[in-house]
Amino acid sequence: MTSNWTSTEQVVRIDQVGGPEQMKLVAVETGMPGPGEVRIRHKACGLNFIDIYHRNGSYPLPMPAVLGMEAAGVVEAVGEGVTHLAVGDRAAYASPPPGAYATARVLPARSVCKLPEGIDFETGAAMMLKGLTAQYLLRRTLPQGGLQAGDHVLFHAAAGGVGLIACQWAKALGLQLIGTAGSDEKCALALQAGASHVINYRREPDFASQVREITGGRGVKVVYDSVGADTWEGSLNSLAPFGLLASFGNASGMAPPLNLGTLAAKGSLYVTRPTLFTHLATRENSQLMADDLFAMVLSGQVKIPVEQRYPLAEVVQAHRDMEARKTVGCGILLV
């Protein structure tokens, strides 16, 4: 390949924010990587709620924008200074900037990792963003004193892509994970994945009372909450003294403003709003976190539930299904 080599690739682009119908499959010219960059030929792309937030404007992007934050494929070219990847390597990533909904792309190499031979491309595309999210939550976003085997944690949306991975990982760590979900079927999935207890919050909207009952009145050390507005108050009410509320998403809308006095009144609580990409900001962290995830998957302790597969051209339907809560586990776009 010469330095000015380009190709025409298919990408999913939006020209303005809005509903799923704003996404169009268009042809663009894709060139060679610059310093610190890599070019990847995708085999599969991951589907995530952050893609919806980008599409609908909750997390604004410059327009026009190509969506997608994770994928797996084969390295076609590496830029100057990139030493951890080589042409022909199998690779996977969860990384800004968006642009993974594409047949091929150029992106910063920092968060791109070699994909172990024992993990296929579909799994690799489905596991990076959700699996690394579970990793930074359970391994790096910890309450005062950390987590020990036997401790109770509350995990909302336990039958989602992140949730089903977290259920398995928590079980491997010996944690007592209490999962919430919106149907009996989803609760059953969370139990199968390793949750110790489940709560159907549509039938039991006062889930905090259920948490207190399960924990003998004490509450949990940490709540991992990707739902946001609908669960915020109940999440605070589920915590033990000095407990941590880790709010890492807003599927039901943004969490309300917080009066700091509330944290005092409810037991000297802690609140954090972490993001995956803060944790992945350095090459060293990206590799350490990916190595931890790869080891869990290769050991069989964490299985990646790829439950939905769509051709790239059917991305509109994929987003409609996600927004209608018709999906469980992980979904991917096939390239």
mmCIF file of C-alpha atoms in Angstrom:
data_model
loop_
_atom_site.group_PDB
_atom_site.id
_atom_site.type_symbol
_atom_site.label_atom_id
_atom_site.label_comp_id
_atom_site.label_asym_id
_atom_site.label_seq_id
_atom_site.Cartn_x
_atom_site.Cartn_y
_atom_site.Cartn_z
ATOM 1 C CA MET A 1 0.000 0.000 0.000
ATOM 2 C CA THR A 2 1.310 3.447 -0.885
ATOM 3 C CA SER A 3 1.095 6.441 1.451
ATOM 4 C CA ASN A 4 -1.717 8.032 -0.546
ATOM 5 C CA TRP A 5 -3.751 4.839 -0.923
ATOM 6 C CA THR A 6 -7.493 5.358 -0.388
ATOM 7 C CA SER A 7 -10.622 3.275 -0.783
ATOM 8 C CA THR A 8 -14.356 3.863 -0.892
ATOM 9 C CA GLU A 9 -16.071 2.588 2.246
ATOM 10 C CA GLN A 10 -19.661 2.379 3.477
ATOM 11 C CA VAL A 11 -20.420 4.299 6.672
ATOM 12 C CA VAL A 12 -23.556 5.074 8.687
ATOM 13 C CA ARG A 13 -23.812 8.871 8.893
ATOM 14 C CA ILE A 14 -26.212 11.404 10.332
ATOM 15 C CA ASP A 15 -26.418 14.970 9.025
ATOM 16 C CA GLN A 16 -28.631 16.152 11.888
ATOM 17 C CA VAL A 17 -29.784 14.763 15.227
ATOM 18 C CA GLY A 18 -33.107 12.973 15.553
ATOM 19 C CA GLY A 19 -34.705 9.537 15.305
ATOM 20 C CA PRO A 20 -33.339 6.353 13.748
ATOM 21 C CA GLU A 21 -34.445 7.518 10.298
ATOM 22 C CA GLN A 22 -31.647 10.125 10.361
ATOM 23 C CA MET A 23 -29.069 7.358 9.820
ATOM 24 C CA LYS A 24 -28.035 6.868 6.201
ATOM 25 C CA LEU A 25 -25.605 4.408 4.622
ATOM 26 C CA VAL A 26 -23.257 6.513 2.474
ATOM 27 C CA ALA A 27 -19.972 6.024 0.597
ATOM 28 C CA VAL A 28 -16.883 7.935 1.746
ATOM 29 C CA GLU A 29 -13.202 7.949 0.838
ATOM 30 C CA THR A 30 -10.995 6.468 3.573
ATOM 31 C CA GLY A 31 -7.252 7.065 3.498
ATOM 32 C CA MET A 32 -4.159 5.856 5.312
ATOM 33 C CA PRO A 33 -3.395 6.327 9.013
ATOM 34 C CA GLY A 34 -1.297 9.225 10.218
ATOM 35 C CA PRO A 35 1.113 9.197 13.182
ATOM 36 C CA GLY A 36 -0.346 7.313 16.133
ATOM 37 C CA GLU A 37 -3.244 5.979 14.035
ATOM 38 C CA VAL A 38 -4.331 2.640 12.615
ATOM 39 C CA ARG A 39 -6.602 1.578 9.781
ATOM 40 C CA ILE A 40 -8.931 -1.374 10.455
ATOM 41 C CA ARG A 41 -11.068 -3.437 8.073
ATOM 42 C CA HIS A 42 -14.132 -4.219 10.190
ATOM 43 C CA LYS A 43 -15.753 -7.631 10.470
ATOM 44 C CA ALA A 44 -18.444 -6.598 12.983
ATOM 45 C CA CYS A 45 -19.445 -3.447 14.876
ATOM 46 C CA GLY A 46 -20.969 -3.205 18.338
ATOM 47 C CA LEU A 47 -24.350 -1.595 19.115
ATOM 48 C CA ASN A 48 -24.581 0.525 22.262
ATOM 49 C CA PHE A 49 -26.873 3.025 23.935
ATOM 50 C CA ILE A 50 -24.195 5.700 23.614
ATOM 51 C CA ASP A 51 -24.793 5.471 19.848
ATOM 52 C CA ILE A 52 -28.421 6.463 20.475
ATOM 53 C CA TYR A 53 -27.321 9.359 22.696
ATOM 54 C CA HIS A 54 -25.045 10.569 19.878
ATOM 55 C CA ARG A 55 -27.799 10.166 17.302
ATOM 56 C CA ASN A 56 -30.513 11.981 19.272
ATOM 57 C CA GLY A 57 -28.272 14.787 20.474
ATOM 58 C CA SER A 58 -28.084 13.862 24.170
ATOM 59 C CA TYR A 59 -24.299 13.731 23.697
ATOM 60 C CA PRO A 60 -23.725 16.336 20.945
ATOM 61 C CA LEU A 61 -21.355 15.634 18.051
ATOM 62 C CA PRO A 62 -20.149 17.912 15.244
ATOM 63 C CA MET A 63 -22.265 17.307 12.140
ATOM 64 C CA PRO A 64 -22.164 15.362 9.923
ATOM 65 C CA ALA A 65 -21.192 12.432 12.150
ATOM 66 C CA VAL A 66 -20.494 8.735 11.648
ATOM 67 C CA LEU A 67 -21.832 6.743 14.602
ATOM 68 C CA GLY A 68 -20.452 3.764 16.506
ATOM 69 C CA MET A 69 -17.897 3.338 19.290
ATOM 70 C CA GLU A 70 -16.638 -0.253 19.024
ATOM 71 C CA ALA A 71 -15.740 -2.848 16.428
ATOM 72 C CA ALA A 72 -13.453 -5.750 15.610
ATOM 73 C CA GLY A 73 -11.546 -6.559 12.447
ATOM 74 C CA VAL A 74 -8.133 -6.796 10.806
ATOM 75 C CA VAL A 75 -5.409 -4.143 10.809
ATOM 76 C CA GLU A 76 -4.748 -2.919 7.254
ATOM 77 C CA ALA A 77 -2.134 -0.244 7.988
ATOM 78 C CA VAL A 78 -0.392 1.381 10.953
ATOM 79 C CA GLY A 79 0.869 4.927 11.253
ATOM 80 C CA GLU A 80 4.211 6.199 12.449
ATOM 81 C CA GLY A 81 4.922 5.502 16.113
ATOM 82 C CA VAL A 82 2.455 2.628 16.482
ATOM 83 C CA THR A 83 4.385 -0.354 17.863
ATOM 84 C CA HIS A 84 1.763 -2.575 19.535
ATOM 85 C CA LEU A 85 -0.061 -3.425 16.292
ATOM 86 C CA ALA A 86 1.037 -4.708 12.882
ATOM 87 C CA VAL A 87 -0.621 -5.219 9.499
ATOM 88 C CA GLY A 88 -2.671 -8.431 9.586
ATOM 89 C CA ASP A 89 -3.311 -8.376 13.336
ATOM 90 C CA ARG A 90 -6.789 -9.257 14.555
ATOM 91 C CA ALA A 91 -7.898 -6.302 16.643
ATOM 92 C CA ALA A 92 -10.816 -4.875 18.616
ATOM 93 C CA TYR A 93 -11.527 -1.546 20.274
ATOM 94 C CA ALA A 94 -13.932 0.670 22.160
ATOM 95 C CA SER A 95 -12.716 4.168 21.537
ATOM 96 C CA PRO A 96 -13.546 7.730 20.639
ATOM 97 C CA PRO A 97 -14.007 9.359 18.244
ATOM 98 C CA PRO A 98 -17.241 7.783 16.933
ATOM 99 C CA GLY A 99 -17.061 6.154 13.505
ATOM 100 C CA ALA A 100 -17.270 2.396 14.053
ATOM 101 C CA TYR A 101 -20.419 1.926 11.930
ATOM 102 C CA ALA A 102 -18.260 1.468 8.831
ATOM 103 C CA THR A 103 -16.720 -1.165 6.602
ATOM 104 C CA ALA A 104 -13.278 0.259 7.417
ATOM 105 C CA ARG A 105 -11.916 3.298 9.236
ATOM 106 C CA VAL A 106 -8.851 5.131 10.517
ATOM 107 C CA LEU A 107 -8.693 5.903 14.251
ATOM 108 C CA PRO A 108 -6.223 6.554 17.077
ATOM 109 C CA ALA A 109 -4.333 3.362 17.882
ATOM 110 C CA ARG A 110 -4.174 4.087 21.624
ATOM 111 C CA SER A 111 -7.268 2.078 22.592
ATOM 112 C CA VAL A 112 -7.034 -0.578 19.862
ATOM 113 C CA CYS A 113 -5.930 -3.953 21.221
ATOM 114 C CA LYS A 114 -4.884 -7.222 19.635
ATOM 115 C CA LEU A 115 -7.769 -9.679 19.774
ATOM 116 C CA PRO A 116 -6.681 -13.061 21.167
ATOM 117 C CA GLU A 117 -7.053 -15.985 18.764
ATOM 118 C CA GLY A 118 -9.536 -17.657 21.090
ATOM 119 C CA ILE A 119 -12.077 -14.822 20.665
ATOM 120 C CA ASP A 120 -13.978 -14.483 17.365
ATOM 121 C CA PHE A 121 -14.740 -11.182 15.639
ATOM 122 C CA GLU A 122 -18.436 -11.127 16.568
ATOM 123 C CA THR A 123 -17.605 -11.595 20.231
ATOM 124 C CA GLY A 124 -14.800 -9.050 19.979
ATOM 125 C CA ALA A 125 -17.118 -6.449 18.478
ATOM 126 C CA ALA A 126 -19.782 -7.060 21.118
ATOM 127 C CA MET A 127 -17.526 -7.228 24.172
ATOM 128 C CA MET A 128 -15.215 -4.239 24.173
ATOM 129 C CA LEU A 129 -17.386 -1.304 25.210
ATOM 130 C CA LYS A 130 -19.717 -3.316 27.439
ATOM 131 C CA GLY A 131 -17.034 -5.618 28.814
ATOM 132 C CA LEU A 132 -14.610 -2.793 29.554
ATOM 133 C CA THR A 133 -17.477 -0.906 31.191
ATOM 134 C CA ALA A 134 -18.142 -3.868 33.471
ATOM 135 C CA GLN A 135 -14.398 -4.030 34.141
ATOM 136 C CA TYR A 136 -13.975 -0.409 35.185
ATOM 137 C CA LEU A 137 -17.134 -0.545 37.323
ATOM 138 C CA LEU A 138 -16.452 -3.760 39.256
ATOM 139 C CA ARG A 139 -12.652 -3.445 39.359
ATOM 140 C CA ARG A 140 -11.967 0.302 39.437
ATOM 141 C CA THR A 141 -15.116 2.140 40.634
ATOM 142 C CA LEU A 142 -15.252 0.930 44.203
ATOM 143 C CA PRO A 143 -16.814 2.040 47.490
ATOM 144 C CA GLN A 144 -14.847 3.017 50.554
ATOM 145 C CA GLY A 145 -12.823 -0.015 51.633
ATOM 146 C CA GLY A 146 -13.316 -1.761 48.288
ATOM 147 C CA LEU A 147 -15.414 -4.854 47.610
ATOM 148 C CA GLN A 148 -14.857 -8.267 49.146
ATOM 149 C CA ALA A 149 -16.429 -11.653 48.433
ATOM 150 C CA GLY A 150 -19.879 -11.776 49.967
ATOM 151 C CA ASP A 151 -20.573 -8.042 49.637
ATOM 152 C CA HIS A 152 -23.894 -6.944 48.149
ATOM 153 C CA VAL A 153 -24.006 -4.663 45.084
ATOM 154 C CA LEU A 154 -27.031 -3.391 43.143
ATOM 155 C CA PHE A 155 -26.851 -3.387 39.356
ATOM 156 C CA HIS A 156 -29.654 -1.844 37.309
ATOM 157 C CA ALA A 157 -30.547 -3.101 33.811
ATOM 158 C CA ALA A 158 -28.998 -6.424 34.758
ATOM 159 C CA ALA A 159 -30.241 -8.142 31.575
ATOM 160 C CA GLY A 160 -28.674 -5.593 29.253
ATOM 161 C CA GLY A 161 -25.351 -6.010 27.495
ATOM 162 C CA VAL A 162 -23.280 -4.551 30.339
ATOM 163 C CA GLY A 163 -25.536 -6.088 32.964
ATOM 164 C CA LEU A 164 -25.245 -9.704 31.817
ATOM 165 C CA ILE A 165 -21.471 -9.383 31.689
ATOM 166 C CA ALA A 166 -21.454 -7.753 35.140
ATOM 167 C CA CYS A 167 -23.608 -10.550 36.603
ATOM 168 C CA GLN A 168 -21.053 -13.136 35.484
ATOM 169 C CA TRP A 169 -18.047 -11.078 36.574
ATOM 170 C CA ALA A 170 -19.561 -10.323 39.988
ATOM 171 C CA LYS A 171 -20.202 -14.035 40.536
ATOM 172 C CA ALA A 172 -16.577 -14.791 39.652
ATOM 173 C CA LEU A 173 -15.514 -12.228 42.262
ATOM 174 C CA GLY A 174 -17.801 -13.787 44.885
ATOM 175 C CA LEU A 175 -20.085 -10.731 45.080
ATOM 176 C CA GLN A 176 -23.799 -10.901 45.858
ATOM 177 C CA LEU A 177 -25.226 -8.988 42.894
ATOM 178 C CA ILE A 178 -28.817 -7.804 43.143
ATOM 179 C CA GLY A 179 -30.043 -7.152 39.607
ATOM 180 C CA THR A 180 -33.044 -5.136 38.474
ATOM 181 C CA ALA A 181 -34.820 -5.604 35.159
ATOM 182 C CA GLY A 182 -38.141 -4.699 33.586
ATOM 183 C CA SER A 183 -39.704 -8.128 33.030
ATOM 184 C CA ASP A 184 -39.748 -11.615 34.502
ATOM 185 C CA GLU A 185 -37.979 -12.904 31.385
ATOM 186 C CA LYS A 186 -35.144 -10.424 31.808
ATOM 187 C CA CYS A 187 -34.914 -11.193 35.522
ATOM 188 C CA ALA A 188 -34.530 -14.881 34.645
ATOM 189 C CA LEU A 189 -31.672 -14.038 32.264
ATOM 190 C CA ALA A 190 -29.868 -12.114 34.999
ATOM 191 C CA LEU A 191 -30.242 -15.034 37.408
ATOM 192 C CA GLN A 192 -28.882 -17.444 34.816
ATOM 193 C CA ALA A 193 -25.899 -15.130 34.307
ATOM 194 C CA GLY A 194 -24.997 -15.131 37.984
ATOM 195 C CA ALA A 195 -27.098 -12.565 39.828
ATOM 196 C CA SER A 196 -27.792 -13.664 43.399
ATOM 197 C CA HIS A 197 -31.152 -11.882 43.553
ATOM 198 C CA VAL A 198 -33.355 -10.108 40.998
ATOM 199 C CA ILE A 199 -36.069 -7.468 41.271
ATOM 200 C CA ASN A 200 -38.650 -6.770 38.561
ATOM 201 C CA TYR A 201 -38.868 -3.008 39.045
ATOM 202 C CA ARG A 202 -42.018 -2.748 36.930
ATOM 203 C CA ARG A 203 -43.839 -4.976 39.391
ATOM 204 C CA GLU A 204 -41.877 -3.746 42.425
ATOM 205 C CA PRO A 205 -41.258 -0.015 41.750
ATOM 206 C CA ASP A 206 -40.032 0.478 45.336
ATOM 207 C CA PHE A 207 -36.959 -1.625 44.652
ATOM 208 C CA ALA A 208 -35.066 0.028 47.529
ATOM 209 C CA SER A 209 -37.358 -1.700 50.044
ATOM 210 C CA GLN A 210 -36.609 -5.017 48.360
ATOM 211 C CA VAL A 211 -32.882 -4.287 48.544
ATOM 212 C CA ARG A 212 -33.180 -3.554 52.272
ATOM 213 C CA GLU A 213 -35.044 -6.804 52.796
ATOM 214 C CA ILE A 214 -32.416 -8.817 50.889
ATOM 215 C CA THR A 215 -29.545 -7.189 52.805
ATOM 216 C CA GLY A 216 -31.089 -7.495 56.264
ATOM 217 C CA GLY A 217 -31.873 -3.803 56.405
ATOM 218 C CA ARG A 218 -28.358 -2.523 55.808
ATOM 219 C CA GLY A 219 -28.343 -1.716 52.099
ATOM 220 C CA VAL A 220 -25.628 -2.273 49.503
ATOM 221 C CA LYS A 221 -22.069 -0.967 49.369
ATOM 222 C CA VAL A 222 -22.436 0.268 45.790
ATOM 223 C CA VAL A 223 -25.153 0.860 43.194
ATOM 224 C CA TYR A 224 -24.206 0.765 39.505
ATOM 225 C CA ASP A 225 -26.893 2.797 37.734
ATOM 226 C CA SER A 226 -27.137 3.275 33.964
ATOM 227 C CA VAL A 227 -30.861 4.101 34.012
ATOM 228 C CA GLY A 228 -30.720 7.619 35.426
ATOM 229 C CA ALA A 229 -33.888 9.588 36.149
ATOM 230 C CA ASP A 230 -36.237 6.687 36.911
ATOM 231 C CA THR A 231 -33.959 4.954 39.416
ATOM 232 C CA TRP A 232 -32.016 7.841 40.978
ATOM 233 C CA GLU A 233 -33.960 8.251 44.226
ATOM 234 C CA GLY A 234 -34.319 4.511 44.762
ATOM 235 C CA SER A 235 -30.608 4.022 44.134
ATOM 236 C CA LEU A 236 -29.704 6.517 46.873
ATOM 237 C CA ASN A 237 -32.201 4.825 49.206
ATOM 238 C CA SER A 238 -30.599 1.421 48.558
ATOM 239 C CA LEU A 239 -27.155 2.362 49.875
ATOM 240 C CA ALA A 240 -25.582 1.444 53.196
ATOM 241 C CA PRO A 241 -23.793 4.208 55.146
ATOM 242 C CA PHE A 242 -20.708 5.416 53.233
ATOM 243 C CA GLY A 243 -22.089 3.678 50.126
ATOM 244 C CA LEU A 244 -21.275 4.711 46.564
ATOM 245 C CA LEU A 245 -23.715 5.513 43.759
ATOM 246 C CA ALA A 246 -21.926 5.134 40.422
ATOM 247 C CA SER A 247 -24.148 6.744 37.778
ATOM 248 C CA PHE A 248 -22.777 5.659 34.402
ATOM 249 C CA GLY A 249 -25.716 6.209 32.033
ATOM 250 C CA ASN A 250 -29.110 7.795 31.579
ATOM 251 C CA ALA A 251 -31.320 5.426 29.594
ATOM 252 C CA SER A 252 -34.471 6.943 31.150
ATOM 253 C CA GLY A 253 -33.221 10.536 31.055
ATOM 254 C CA MET A 254 -30.652 12.561 32.971
ATOM 255 C CA ALA A 255 -30.501 12.113 36.734
ATOM 256 C CA PRO A 256 -31.893 15.131 38.625
ATOM 257 C CA PRO A 257 -29.702 17.782 40.254
ATOM 258 C CA LEU A 258 -28.311 16.636 43.591
ATOM 259 C CA ASN A 259 -28.546 18.520 46.893
ATOM 260 C CA LEU A 260 -25.353 17.629 48.739
ATOM 261 C CA GLY A 261 -27.263 17.677 52.026
ATOM 262 C CA THR A 262 -29.117 14.597 50.782
ATOM 263 C CA LEU A 263 -25.853 12.623 50.882
ATOM 264 C CA ALA A 264 -25.363 13.569 54.533
ATOM 265 C CA ALA A 265 -28.928 12.733 55.503
ATOM 266 C CA LYS A 266 -28.828 9.310 53.850
ATOM 267 C CA GLY A 267 -25.596 8.156 55.499
ATOM 268 C CA SER A 268 -22.505 10.074 54.330
ATOM 269 C CA LEU A 269 -22.909 8.726 50.815
ATOM 270 C CA TYR A 270 -20.624 9.093 47.804
ATOM 271 C CA VAL A 271 -21.719 9.787 44.207
ATOM 272 C CA THR A 272 -19.603 9.553 41.059
ATOM 273 C CA ARG A 273 -20.267 9.969 37.339
ATOM 274 C CA PRO A 274 -17.500 7.940 35.667
ATOM 275 C CA THR A 275 -17.009 7.336 31.957
ATOM 276 C CA LEU A 276 -15.267 4.482 30.194
ATOM 277 C CA PHE A 277 -13.220 6.795 28.028
ATOM 278 C CA THR A 278 -11.626 8.551 31.004
ATOM 279 C CA HIS A 279 -10.332 5.145 32.050
ATOM 280 C CA LEU A 280 -9.152 4.366 28.502
ATOM 281 C CA ALA A 281 -7.311 7.669 28.089
ATOM 282 C CA THR A 282 -3.842 6.095 28.157
ATOM 283 C CA ARG A 283 -2.370 3.221 26.167
ATOM 284 C CA GLU A 284 -1.270 1.540 29.420
ATOM 285 C CA ASN A 285 -4.729 1.625 31.009
ATOM 286 C CA SER A 286 -6.400 0.454 27.803
ATOM 287 C CA GLN A 287 -4.167 -2.610 27.632
ATOM 288 C CA LEU A 288 -4.451 -3.458 31.344
ATOM 289 C CA MET A 289 -8.239 -3.274 31.218
ATOM 290 C CA ALA A 290 -8.456 -5.245 27.962
ATOM 291 C CA ASP A 291 -6.097 -7.920 29.311
ATOM 292 C CA ASP A 292 -8.360 -8.335 32.349
ATOM 293 C CA LEU A 293 -11.434 -8.636 30.109
ATOM 294 C CA PHE A 294 -9.763 -11.037 27.675
ATOM 295 C CA ALA A 295 -8.624 -13.253 30.575
ATOM 296 C CA MET A 296 -12.157 -13.445 31.991
ATOM 297 C CA VAL A 297 -13.625 -14.355 28.586
ATOM 298 C CA LEU A 298 -10.941 -16.891 27.713
ATOM 299 C CA SER A 299 -11.336 -18.544 31.137
ATOM 300 C CA GLY A 300 -15.041 -19.082 30.444
ATOM 301 C CA GLN A 301 -16.063 -17.198 33.584
ATOM 302 C CA VAL A 302 -17.586 -14.467 31.399
ATOM 303 C CA LYS A 303 -19.470 -15.381 28.236
ATOM 304 C CA ILE A 304 -20.442 -12.574 25.874
ATOM 305 C CA PRO A 305 -24.169 -12.851 25.040
ATOM 306 C CA VAL A 306 -24.441 -11.874 21.338
ATOM 307 C CA GLU A 307 -28.230 -12.041 21.018
ATOM 308 C CA GLN A 308 -28.954 -9.664 18.106
ATOM 309 C CA ARG A 309 -27.258 -9.526 14.693
ATOM 310 C CA TYR A 310 -28.155 -7.046 11.940
ATOM 311 C CA PRO A 311 -26.568 -6.297 8.571
ATOM 312 C CA LEU A 312 -24.948 -2.849 8.515
ATOM 313 C CA ALA A 313 -27.709 -1.687 6.152
ATOM 314 C CA GLU A 314 -30.351 -2.509 8.801
ATOM 315 C CA VAL A 315 -28.959 -0.168 11.445
ATOM 316 C CA VAL A 316 -32.230 1.806 11.592
ATOM 317 C CA GLN A 317 -34.111 -1.293 12.750
ATOM 318 C CA ALA A 318 -31.359 -2.077 15.228
ATOM 319 C CA HIS A 319 -31.749 1.326 16.890
ATOM 320 C CA ARG A 320 -35.546 1.020 16.930
ATOM 321 C CA ASP A 321 -35.273 -2.336 18.678
ATOM 322 C CA MET A 322 -32.841 -0.959 21.276
ATOM 323 C CA GLU A 323 -35.017 2.057 22.040
ATOM 324 C CA ALA A 324 -38.122 -0.134 22.332
ATOM 325 C CA ARG A 325 -36.303 -2.314 24.926
ATOM 326 C CA LYS A 326 -36.733 -5.332 22.648
ATOM 327 C CA THR A 327 -33.107 -6.359 22.976
ATOM 328 C CA VAL A 328 -31.250 -8.422 25.572
ATOM 329 C CA GLY A 329 -27.535 -8.982 25.919
ATOM 330 C CA CYS A 330 -25.319 -7.618 23.151
ATOM 331 C CA GLY A 331 -26.122 -6.645 19.576
ATOM 332 C CA ILE A 332 -23.828 -6.251 16.589
ATOM 333 C CA LEU A 333 -23.840 -4.988 13.023
ATOM 334 C CA LEU A 334 -22.347 -7.454 10.540
ATOM 335 C CA VAL A 335 -20.029 -6.001 7.923
#
